[in-house]
Amino acid sequence: MTEIIPNDELRRNAAKFIDLRIQSCTPAWPRFGHDVELMEEEGPAGSLLFSCHTDASMANPLGIVHGGVTASLVDTCMGVTCSAQCERVATPTVTLTVNYVRPVPLDAEIRVRTRTIRVGRTTGQLQAEVFPAEDPEEIFVTASGVYSIRR
């Protein structure tokens, strides 16, 4: 099992992988530096905090953020965290479970907090929570994922 690295090192590694993604020729949502930002936060080792502003382009017919958009957001944030944790450019998703606790509103500042549960030789297990910027206790979404580590 790989040791969970300290947050300052994890953030530095994440910033490198985000820069690589920004430079990629393939446009993909969410776009770092535009849709999602890595934030500074002192938290438990192996955790990162991301920010995102929701807008009308993310809406479903009910007038809330589409579940697929939310799934893509948490998957991307957990994938970046796993890549940063094991210092690999890509850690493809093996499984993703998303639990929708309450609707994610439009035109809102939201946060995604990721947490490394375990990083082994071939996979990393992560969790994420989505919540409003002003109230980390009001959970919109929880997620868990397993990511492939190609060594």
Coordinates of C-alpha atoms in Angstrom, one line a residue:
M1 CA 0.0 0.0 0.0
T2 CA 1.2 3.5 -0.9
E3 CA 1.4 6.0 2.0
I4 CA -1.1 8.9 1.7
I5 CA 1.0 12.0 1.0
P6 CA 0.7 15.3 2.9
N7 CA -1.8 17.9 1.5
D8 CA 0.8 20.4 0.4
E9 CA 2.6 17.8 -1.7
L10 CA -0.8 16.5 -2.9
R11 CA -1.8 20.0 -4.0
R12 CA 1.5 20.6 -5.8
N13 CA 1.1 17.3 -7.7
A14 CA -2.6 18.1 -8.5
A15 CA -1.6 21.5 -9.9
K16 CA 0.9 19.7 -12.2
F17 CA -1.8 17.3 -13.5
I18 CA -4.3 20.1 -13.9
D19 CA -1.8 22.1 -16.0
L20 CA -1.3 19.1 -18.2
R21 CA -5.0 18.8 -18.6
I22 CA -5.4 22.5 -19.5
Q23 CA -2.7 22.1 -22.2
S24 CA -4.4 19.0 -23.7
C25 CA -5.8 19.4 -27.1
T26 CA -8.9 17.5 -26.2
P27 CA -11.6 19.7 -24.7
A28 CA -13.4 18.0 -21.8
W29 CA -15.8 19.2 -19.2
P30 CA -15.1 20.3 -16.5
R31 CA -12.3 22.6 -17.7
F32 CA -9.8 23.5 -15.0
G33 CA -9.2 27.2 -14.8
H34 CA -12.6 27.9 -16.3
D35 CA -15.2 25.6 -14.7
V36 CA -13.3 24.2 -11.8
E37 CA -10.4 25.5 -9.6
L38 CA -8.2 23.8 -7.1
M39 CA -8.4 25.6 -3.7
E40 CA -6.0 26.0 -0.9
E41 CA -7.2 24.2 2.3
E42 CA -5.6 22.5 5.2
G43 CA -7.5 19.3 5.6
P44 CA -6.7 15.7 6.4
A45 CA -3.8 14.1 4.5
G46 CA -4.9 12.9 1.0
S47 CA -7.8 15.4 0.7
L48 CA -8.3 18.2 -1.8
L49 CA -10.9 21.0 -2.2
F50 CA -12.2 22.2 -5.6
S51 CA -14.6 25.0 -6.4
C52 CA -17.1 25.3 -9.2
H53 CA -19.8 27.8 -10.2
T54 CA -23.0 26.2 -11.6
D55 CA -24.8 27.9 -14.4
A56 CA -27.7 27.5 -16.8
S57 CA -25.6 25.4 -19.3
M58 CA -25.6 22.6 -16.6
A59 CA -29.4 22.5 -16.2
N60 CA -31.8 19.6 -16.6
P61 CA -35.5 20.1 -17.4
L62 CA -36.2 20.5 -13.7
G63 CA -34.1 23.6 -13.5
I64 CA -31.3 22.1 -11.3
V65 CA -27.9 20.8 -12.2
H66 CA -28.1 17.7 -14.3
G67 CA -26.9 14.5 -12.5
G68 CA -24.6 13.7 -15.3
V69 CA -22.8 17.0 -14.9
T70 CA -22.4 16.4 -11.2
A71 CA -21.1 12.8 -11.8
S72 CA -18.6 14.2 -14.3
L73 CA -17.5 16.8 -11.7
V74 CA -16.9 14.4 -8.9
D75 CA -15.3 11.8 -11.2
T76 CA -12.8 14.4 -12.5
C77 CA -12.0 15.7 -9.0
M78 CA -11.4 12.3 -7.6
G79 CA -9.4 11.3 -10.7
V80 CA -7.1 14.3 -10.3
T81 CA -6.7 13.5 -6.6
C82 CA -5.7 9.9 -7.4
S83 CA -3.3 11.0 -10.1
A84 CA -1.7 13.5 -7.7
Q85 CA -1.5 10.9 -4.9
C86 CA 0.3 8.3 -7.0
E87 CA 2.0 10.7 -9.4
R88 CA 0.5 9.3 -12.5
V89 CA -0.8 11.4 -15.5
A90 CA -3.9 9.3 -15.9
T91 CA -5.9 7.1 -13.5
P92 CA -8.9 5.8 -15.4
T93 CA -12.1 5.2 -13.6
V94 CA -12.9 1.6 -12.7
T95 CA -16.1 2.2 -10.7
L96 CA -18.0 5.3 -9.8
T97 CA -21.0 5.5 -7.4
V98 CA -22.8 8.8 -7.0
N99 CA -25.5 9.4 -4.4
Y100 CA -27.7 12.4 -4.9
V101 CA -28.8 13.7 -1.5
R102 CA -30.4 16.9 -2.5
P103 CA -30.6 19.0 -5.8
V104 CA -27.5 21.0 -6.8
P105 CA -28.8 24.5 -7.5
L106 CA -28.0 26.6 -10.6
D107 CA -26.1 29.9 -10.3
A108 CA -24.3 28.7 -7.1
E109 CA -20.8 28.4 -5.8
I110 CA -20.2 24.8 -4.9
R111 CA -17.3 22.9 -3.5
V112 CA -16.1 19.3 -4.0
R113 CA -14.0 17.8 -1.3
T114 CA -12.1 14.7 -2.2
R115 CA -10.5 12.2 0.2
T116 CA -8.1 9.4 -0.5
I117 CA -9.2 6.3 1.3
R118 CA -6.5 3.9 0.0
V119 CA -3.9 3.8 -2.7
G120 CA -2.6 0.4 -3.5
R121 CA -0.4 -1.1 -6.2
T122 CA -3.0 -1.1 -8.9
T123 CA -6.0 0.9 -7.7
G124 CA -6.9 3.9 -5.6
Q125 CA -10.1 4.3 -3.7
L126 CA -11.5 7.8 -3.2
Q127 CA -14.6 9.6 -1.8
A128 CA -16.0 13.0 -2.6
E129 CA -18.7 15.3 -1.2
V130 CA -20.4 18.2 -3.0
F131 CA -21.7 21.1 -0.9
P132 CA -22.5 24.8 -1.1
A133 CA -19.5 27.1 -0.6
E134 CA -21.1 28.8 2.4
D135 CA -22.2 25.6 4.2
P136 CA -20.0 22.5 4.2
E137 CA -22.5 20.7 6.4
E138 CA -25.2 20.8 3.7
I139 CA -24.3 17.9 1.5
F140 CA -25.7 17.8 -2.1
V141 CA -23.9 14.7 -3.3
T142 CA -21.6 12.0 -2.0
A143 CA -19.5 9.8 -4.3
S144 CA -17.0 7.0 -4.2
G145 CA -14.7 5.7 -6.9
V146 CA -12.0 3.3 -7.7
Y147 CA -9.3 4.4 -10.1
S148 CA -6.7 2.3 -12.0
I149 CA -3.1 3.0 -11.3
R150 CA -0.9 2.1 -14.3
R151 CA 2.6 1.7 -13.0

